[in-house]
Amino acid sequence: METANKTKTMLVTGGSRGIGAEIARLAVRSGYRVVINYANSAEAAHALVDELNITRIVTHAIRCDISEEASVVDMFAETNAVFGPVDVLVNNAGVTGGFAKVCDVTAQTLSDVMSTNVIGAFLCSREAVCQMSKRTGGAGGAIVNVSSRASQYGGAGEWVHYAASKGAMDTLTLGLAREVASEGIRVNAVAPGFVDTDLHANAGDADRATRLAAQTPMGRPGTSLEIANTVLWLADDAASYVTGAIVAAAGGR
């Protein structure tokens, strides 16, 4: 989908690859200025910036570990300096922690997953609200969280730890939506099912999405573009009366 928006700024965490990169591409085509956050994938992030800045400067990459509070504060300050206040935050950055049953999961894995997927989303949402809130002079805005259908199915036998982190993100979505609705901020989430990205390969099972998606009603995995389209709709004024929603983009699963 494309919108007439020509002025708003979107910050996409974990925006250098996969779903995040597709969100950035679609956002630029839809008229946004986009800040692409990355933690480790500097080469991919800057390649994406070069790809999208061919005719004019519409993207900017910022390295930030979103689990680190000071770094998040600095990222939002840099975004404001480059493009102005954030109008749309997409909390897309996430890690799975790999495959493990609960009896085998380590404290370090739990810390890593929760630090990025939960604490990072909270910190970024906090800074976004501070810039967006009409109560403090902002123009309002939208936050879109990239959750997972795993939050509803539990991830048994594979990654209950990851599913639990996405369950926390769903709760953040519902609670924050109610907290800031009167301040001109909408908060929603997209819950992808099996999507053909490198997330599965990074967790150790490259064919997982295709294999398991064959069992879904639509019989195939989703694409990054299909998730990006859902994110852009929730970010857009076309969804102006939608807040506190968790939209399943999962082929019927």
PDB file of N, CA and C in Angstrom, residues 43-111:
ATOM      1  N   GLU A  43      26.937  -3.314   7.851  1.00  0.00           N
ATOM      2  CA  GLU A  43      27.055  -3.379   6.394  1.00  0.00           C
ATOM      3  C   GLU A  43      25.684  -3.417   5.732  1.00  0.00           C
ATOM      4  N   ALA A  44      24.785  -4.239   6.268  1.00  0.00           N
ATOM      5  CA  ALA A  44      23.437  -4.335   5.698  1.00  0.00           C
ATOM      6  C   ALA A  44      22.676  -3.029   5.864  1.00  0.00           C
ATOM      7  N   ALA A  45      22.826  -2.386   7.019  1.00  0.00           N
ATOM      8  CA  ALA A  45      22.106  -1.140   7.278  1.00  0.00           C
ATOM      9  C   ALA A  45      22.545  -0.040   6.318  1.00  0.00           C
ATOM     10  N   HIS A  46      23.838   0.100   6.139  1.00  0.00           N
ATOM     11  CA  HIS A  46      24.331   1.177   5.279  1.00  0.00           C
ATOM     12  C   HIS A  46      24.077   0.862   3.806  1.00  0.00           C
ATOM     13  N   ALA A  47      24.057  -0.418   3.440  1.00  0.00           N
ATOM     14  CA  ALA A  47      23.690  -0.785   2.071  1.00  0.00           C
ATOM     15  C   ALA A  47      22.235  -0.418   1.800  1.00  0.00           C
ATOM     16  N   LEU A  48      21.372  -0.622   2.777  1.00  0.00           N
ATOM     17  CA  LEU A  48      19.966  -0.264   2.619  1.00  0.00           C
ATOM     18  C   LEU A  48      19.804   1.244   2.518  1.00  0.00           C
ATOM     19  N   VAL A  49      20.550   1.993   3.322  1.00  0.00           N
ATOM     20  CA  VAL A  49      20.515   3.452   3.230  1.00  0.00           C
ATOM     21  C   VAL A  49      20.935   3.909   1.833  1.00  0.00           C
ATOM     22  N   ASP A  50      22.010   3.320   1.310  1.00  0.00           N
ATOM     23  CA  ASP A  50      22.468   3.679  -0.032  1.00  0.00           C
ATOM     24  C   ASP A  50      21.398   3.349  -1.078  1.00  0.00           C
ATOM     25  N   GLU A  51      20.746   2.218  -0.917  1.00  0.00           N
ATOM     26  CA  GLU A  51      19.693   1.805  -1.850  1.00  0.00           C
ATOM     27  C   GLU A  51      18.539   2.791  -1.868  1.00  0.00           C
ATOM     28  N   LEU A  52      18.157   3.291  -0.686  1.00  0.00           N
ATOM     29  CA  LEU A  52      16.963   4.121  -0.573  1.00  0.00           C
ATOM     30  C   LEU A  52      17.238   5.613  -0.740  1.00  0.00           C
ATOM     31  N   ASN A  53      18.517   6.003  -0.679  1.00  0.00           N
ATOM     32  CA  ASN A  53      18.875   7.418  -0.795  1.00  0.00           C
ATOM     33  C   ASN A  53      19.371   7.782  -2.188  1.00  0.00           C
ATOM     34  N   ILE A  54      18.966   7.045  -3.201  1.00  0.00           N
ATOM     35  CA  ILE A  54      19.483   7.260  -4.554  1.00  0.00           C
ATOM     36  C   ILE A  54      19.158   8.657  -5.067  1.00  0.00           C
ATOM     37  N   THR A  55      17.935   9.111  -4.880  1.00  0.00           N
ATOM     38  CA  THR A  55      17.540  10.408  -5.435  1.00  0.00           C
ATOM     39  C   THR A  55      17.533  11.532  -4.395  1.00  0.00           C
ATOM     40  N   ARG A  56      17.330  11.212  -3.134  1.00  0.00           N
ATOM     41  CA  ARG A  56      17.334  12.236  -2.085  1.00  0.00           C
ATOM     42  C   ARG A  56      17.546  11.557  -0.740  1.00  0.00           C
ATOM     43  N   ILE A  57      17.906  12.339   0.257  1.00  0.00           N
ATOM     44  CA  ILE A  57      18.194  11.795   1.588  1.00  0.00           C
ATOM     45  C   ILE A  57      16.880  11.563   2.330  1.00  0.00           C
ATOM     46  N   VAL A  58      16.470  10.309   2.392  1.00  0.00           N
ATOM     47  CA  VAL A  58      15.218   9.968   3.065  1.00  0.00           C
ATOM     48  C   VAL A  58      15.424   8.934   4.165  1.00  0.00           C
ATOM     49  N   THR A  59      16.639   8.389   4.280  1.00  0.00           N
ATOM     50  CA  THR A  59      16.919   7.416   5.330  1.00  0.00           C
ATOM     51  C   THR A  59      18.226   7.736   6.026  1.00  0.00           C
ATOM     52  N   HIS A  60      18.326   7.252   7.236  1.00  0.00           N
ATOM     53  CA  HIS A  60      19.515   7.486   8.067  1.00  0.00           C
ATOM     54  C   HIS A  60      19.666   6.277   8.975  1.00  0.00           C
ATOM     55  N   ALA A  61      20.864   5.740   9.082  1.00  0.00           N
ATOM     56  CA  ALA A  61      21.111   4.558   9.924  1.00  0.00           C
ATOM     57  C   ALA A  61      21.737   4.967  11.248  1.00  0.00           C
ATOM     58  N   ILE A  62      21.279   4.330  12.322  1.00  0.00           N
ATOM     59  CA  ILE A  62      21.829   4.585  13.662  1.00  0.00           C
ATOM     60  C   ILE A  62      22.102   3.258  14.347  1.00  0.00           C
ATOM     61  N   ARG A  63      23.334   3.073  14.779  1.00  0.00           N
ATOM     62  CA  ARG A  63      23.659   1.893  15.570  1.00  0.00           C
ATOM     63  C   ARG A  63      23.208   2.119  17.011  1.00  0.00           C
ATOM     64  N   CYS A  64      22.455   1.158  17.553  1.00  0.00           N
ATOM     65  CA  CYS A  64      21.977   1.262  18.933  1.00  0.00           C
ATOM     66  C   CYS A  64      21.564  -0.105  19.427  1.00  0.00           C
ATOM     67  N   ASP A  65      22.102  -0.518  20.552  1.00  0.00           N
ATOM     68  CA  ASP A  65      21.601  -1.692  21.258  1.00  0.00           C
ATOM     69  C   ASP A  65      20.417  -1.229  22.084  1.00  0.00           C
ATOM     70  N   ILE A  66      19.219  -1.607  21.656  1.00  0.00           N
ATOM     71  CA  ILE A  66      18.021  -1.041  22.277  1.00  0.00           C
ATOM     72  C   ILE A  66      17.807  -1.514  23.720  1.00  0.00           C
ATOM     73  N   SER A  67      18.610  -2.472  24.170  1.00  0.00           N
ATOM     74  CA  SER A  67      18.496  -2.882  25.568  1.00  0.00           C
ATOM     75  C   SER A  67      19.261  -1.947  26.490  1.00  0.00           C
ATOM     76  N   GLU A  68      20.031  -1.004  25.916  1.00  0.00           N
ATOM     77  CA  GLU A  68      20.835  -0.074  26.701  1.00  0.00           C
ATOM     78  C   GLU A  68      20.149   1.288  26.734  1.00  0.00           C
ATOM     79  N   GLU A  69      19.741   1.698  27.920  1.00  0.00           N
ATOM     80  CA  GLU A  69      18.915   2.896  28.067  1.00  0.00           C
ATOM     81  C   GLU A  69      19.562   4.144  27.491  1.00  0.00           C
ATOM     82  N   ALA A  70      20.830   4.382  27.816  1.00  0.00           N
ATOM     83  CA  ALA A  70      21.489   5.595  27.339  1.00  0.00           C
ATOM     84  C   ALA A  70      21.575   5.621  25.825  1.00  0.00           C
ATOM     85  N   SER A  71      21.802   4.465  25.221  1.00  0.00           N
ATOM     86  CA  SER A  71      21.890   4.389  23.766  1.00  0.00           C
ATOM     87  C   SER A  71      20.544   4.691  23.112  1.00  0.00           C
ATOM     88  N   VAL A  72      19.473   4.235  23.726  1.00  0.00           N
ATOM     89  CA  VAL A  72      18.136   4.518  23.192  1.00  0.00           C
ATOM     90  C   VAL A  72      17.840   6.010  23.264  1.00  0.00           C
ATOM     91  N   VAL A  73      18.164   6.624  24.387  1.00  0.00           N
ATOM     92  CA  VAL A  73      17.960   8.072  24.525  1.00  0.00           C
ATOM     93  C   VAL A  73      18.737   8.815  23.443  1.00  0.00           C
ATOM     94  N   ASP A  74      19.985   8.410  23.224  1.00  0.00           N
ATOM     95  CA  ASP A  74      20.816   9.051  22.202  1.00  0.00           C
ATOM     96  C   ASP A  74      20.237   8.841  20.802  1.00  0.00           C
ATOM     97  N   MET A  75      19.703   7.647  20.530  1.00  0.00           N
ATOM     98  CA  MET A  75      19.140   7.362  19.208  1.00  0.00           C
ATOM     99  C   MET A  75      17.962   8.281  18.903  1.00  0.00           C
ATOM    100  N   PHE A  76      17.088   8.483  19.870  1.00  0.00           N
ATOM    101  CA  PHE A  76      15.941   9.356  19.641  1.00  0.00           C
ATOM    102  C   PHE A  76      16.371  10.817  19.509  1.00  0.00           C
ATOM    103  N   ALA A  77      17.404  11.198  20.245  1.00  0.00           N
ATOM    104  CA  ALA A  77      17.922  12.564  20.108  1.00  0.00           C
ATOM    105  C   ALA A  77      18.541  12.770  18.729  1.00  0.00           C
ATOM    106  N   GLU A  78      19.282  11.778  18.235  1.00  0.00           N
ATOM    107  CA  GLU A  78      19.878  11.874  16.901  1.00  0.00           C
ATOM    108  C   GLU A  78      18.803  11.898  15.825  1.00  0.00           C
ATOM    109  N   THR A  79      17.774  11.082  15.981  1.00  0.00           N
ATOM    110  CA  THR A  79      16.660  11.086  15.031  1.00  0.00           C
ATOM    111  C   THR A  79      16.028  12.461  14.957  1.00  0.00           C
ATOM    112  N   ASN A  80      15.802  13.062  16.110  1.00  0.00           N
ATOM    113  CA  ASN A  80      15.202  14.394  16.178  1.00  0.00           C
ATOM    114  C   ASN A  80      16.091  15.425  15.490  1.00  0.00           C
ATOM    115  N   ALA A  81      17.400  15.289  15.666  1.00  0.00           N
ATOM    116  CA  ALA A  81      18.330  16.236  15.067  1.00  0.00           C
ATOM    117  C   ALA A  81      18.388  16.099  13.545  1.00  0.00           C
ATOM    118  N   VAL A  82      18.244  14.863  13.047  1.00  0.00           N
ATOM    119  CA  VAL A  82      18.366  14.611  11.607  1.00  0.00           C
ATOM    120  C   VAL A  82      17.070  14.873  10.867  1.00  0.00           C
ATOM    121  N   PHE A  83      15.957  14.334  11.374  1.00  0.00           N
ATOM    122  CA  PHE A  83      14.684  14.386  10.656  1.00  0.00           C
ATOM    123  C   PHE A  83      13.544  15.049  11.439  1.00  0.00           C
ATOM    124  N   GLY A  84      13.780  15.376  12.694  1.00  0.00           N
ATOM    125  CA  GLY A  84      12.707  15.902  13.522  1.00  0.00           C
ATOM    126  C   GLY A  84      12.131  14.819  14.414  1.00  0.00           C
ATOM    127  N   PRO A  85      11.125  15.142  15.225  1.00  0.00           N
ATOM    128  CA  PRO A  85      10.557  14.164  16.156  1.00  0.00           C
ATOM    129  C   PRO A  85       9.996  12.943  15.437  1.00  0.00           C
ATOM    130  N   VAL A  86      10.030  11.827  16.129  1.00  0.00           N
ATOM    131  CA  VAL A  86       9.484  10.589  15.577  1.00  0.00           C
ATOM    132  C   VAL A  86       7.962  10.684  15.526  1.00  0.00           C
ATOM    133  N   ASP A  87       7.395  10.349  14.377  1.00  0.00           N
ATOM    134  CA  ASP A  87       5.945  10.275  14.218  1.00  0.00           C
ATOM    135  C   ASP A  87       5.438   8.844  14.337  1.00  0.00           C
ATOM    136  N   VAL A  88       6.265   7.897  13.880  1.00  0.00           N
ATOM    137  CA  VAL A  88       5.905   6.480  13.943  1.00  0.00           C
ATOM    138  C   VAL A  88       7.107   5.689  14.430  1.00  0.00           C
ATOM    139  N   LEU A  89       6.897   4.892  15.463  1.00  0.00           N
ATOM    140  CA  LEU A  89       7.910   3.949  15.937  1.00  0.00           C
ATOM    141  C   LEU A  89       7.449   2.543  15.586  1.00  0.00           C
ATOM    142  N   VAL A  90       8.333   1.783  14.956  1.00  0.00           N
ATOM    143  CA  VAL A  90       8.061   0.372  14.725  1.00  0.00           C
ATOM    144  C   VAL A  90       9.041  -0.432  15.562  1.00  0.00           C
ATOM    145  N   ASN A  91       8.531  -1.066  16.597  1.00  0.00           N
ATOM    146  CA  ASN A  91       9.349  -1.927  17.459  1.00  0.00           C
ATOM    147  C   ASN A  91       9.471  -3.298  16.798  1.00  0.00           C
ATOM    148  N   ASN A  92      10.459  -3.410  15.913  1.00  0.00           N
ATOM    149  CA  ASN A  92      10.630  -4.628  15.138  1.00  0.00           C
ATOM    150  C   ASN A  92      11.794  -5.481  15.620  1.00  0.00           C
ATOM    151  N   ALA A  93      12.800  -4.878  16.242  1.00  0.00           N
ATOM    152  CA  ALA A  93      13.998  -5.621  16.653  1.00  0.00           C
ATOM    153  C   ALA A  93      13.625  -6.755  17.596  1.00  0.00           C
ATOM    154  N   GLY A  94      14.225  -7.907  17.369  1.00  0.00           N
ATOM    155  CA  GLY A  94      13.947  -9.046  18.243  1.00  0.00           C
ATOM    156  C   GLY A  94      14.933 -10.168  18.014  1.00  0.00           C
ATOM    157  N   VAL A  95      15.115 -10.981  19.032  1.00  0.00           N
ATOM    158  CA  VAL A  95      15.955 -12.175  18.941  1.00  0.00           C
ATOM    159  C   VAL A  95      15.158 -13.364  19.460  1.00  0.00           C
ATOM    160  N   THR A  96      15.468 -14.556  18.936  1.00  0.00           N
ATOM    161  CA  THR A  96      14.733 -15.742  19.374  1.00  0.00           C
ATOM    162  C   THR A  96      15.395 -16.444  20.557  1.00  0.00           C
ATOM    163  N   GLY A  97      16.710 -16.331  20.663  1.00  0.00           N
ATOM    164  CA  GLY A  97      17.424 -17.092  21.681  1.00  0.00           C
ATOM    165  C   GLY A  97      17.710 -18.521  21.270  1.00  0.00           C
ATOM    166  N   GLY A  98      17.346 -18.863  20.019  1.00  0.00           N
ATOM    167  CA  GLY A  98      17.567 -20.220  19.539  1.00  0.00           C
ATOM    168  C   GLY A  98      16.549 -21.196  20.085  1.00  0.00           C
ATOM    169  N   PHE A  99      16.624 -22.426  19.595  1.00  0.00           N
ATOM    170  CA  PHE A  99      15.693 -23.461  20.025  1.00  0.00           C
ATOM    171  C   PHE A  99      16.163 -24.103  21.322  1.00  0.00           C
ATOM    172  N   ALA A 100      15.252 -24.221  22.282  1.00  0.00           N
ATOM    173  CA  ALA A 100      15.550 -24.911  23.535  1.00  0.00           C
ATOM    174  C   ALA A 100      14.256 -25.162  24.286  1.00  0.00           C
ATOM    175  N   LYS A 101      14.138 -26.328  24.903  1.00  0.00           N
ATOM    176  CA  LYS A 101      13.029 -26.572  25.811  1.00  0.00           C
ATOM    177  C   LYS A 101      13.283 -25.829  27.114  1.00  0.00           C
ATOM    178  N   VAL A 102      12.222 -25.611  27.861  1.00  0.00           N
ATOM    179  CA  VAL A 102      12.353 -24.857  29.103  1.00  0.00           C
ATOM    180  C   VAL A 102      13.365 -25.506  30.040  1.00  0.00           C
ATOM    181  N   CYS A 103      13.426 -26.838  30.060  1.00  0.00           N
ATOM    182  CA  CYS A 103      14.358 -27.504  30.973  1.00  0.00           C
ATOM    183  C   CYS A 103      15.812 -27.289  30.581  1.00  0.00           C
ATOM    184  N   ASP A 104      16.044 -26.775  29.369  1.00  0.00           N
ATOM    185  CA  ASP A 104      17.408 -26.562  28.903  1.00  0.00           C
ATOM    186  C   ASP A 104      17.793 -25.093  28.752  1.00  0.00           C
ATOM    187  N   VAL A 105      16.842 -24.197  28.836  1.00  0.00           N
ATOM    188  CA  VAL A 105      17.137 -22.794  28.584  1.00  0.00           C
ATOM    189  C   VAL A 105      17.998 -22.221  29.712  1.00  0.00           C
ATOM    190  N   THR A 106      18.928 -21.353  29.342  1.00  0.00           N
ATOM    191  CA  THR A 106      19.845 -20.784  30.329  1.00  0.00           C
ATOM    192  C   THR A 106      19.390 -19.397  30.762  1.00  0.00           C
ATOM    193  N   ALA A 107      19.895 -18.975  31.907  1.00  0.00           N
ATOM    194  CA  ALA A 107      19.594 -17.633  32.390  1.00  0.00           C
ATOM    195  C   ALA A 107      20.113 -16.579  31.419  1.00  0.00           C
ATOM    196  N   GLN A 108      21.259 -16.854  30.789  1.00  0.00           N
ATOM    197  CA  GLN A 108      21.818 -15.886  29.843  1.00  0.00           C
ATOM    198  C   GLN A 108      20.919 -15.730  28.625  1.00  0.00           C
ATOM    199  N   THR A 109      20.371 -16.852  28.125  1.00  0.00           N
ATOM    200  CA  THR A 109      19.441 -16.778  27.003  1.00  0.00           C
ATOM    201  C   THR A 109      18.207 -15.973  27.379  1.00  0.00           C
ATOM    202  N   LEU A 110      17.666 -16.246  28.547  1.00  0.00           N
ATOM    203  CA  LEU A 110      16.493 -15.500  29.006  1.00  0.00           C
ATOM    204  C   LEU A 110      16.798 -14.011  29.101  1.00  0.00           C
ATOM    205  N   SER A 111      17.962 -13.674  29.642  1.00  0.00           N
ATOM    206  CA  SER A 111      18.344 -12.272  29.781  1.00  0.00           C
ATOM    207  C   SER A 111      18.488 -11.607  28.418  1.00  0.00           C
TER     208      SER A 111
END
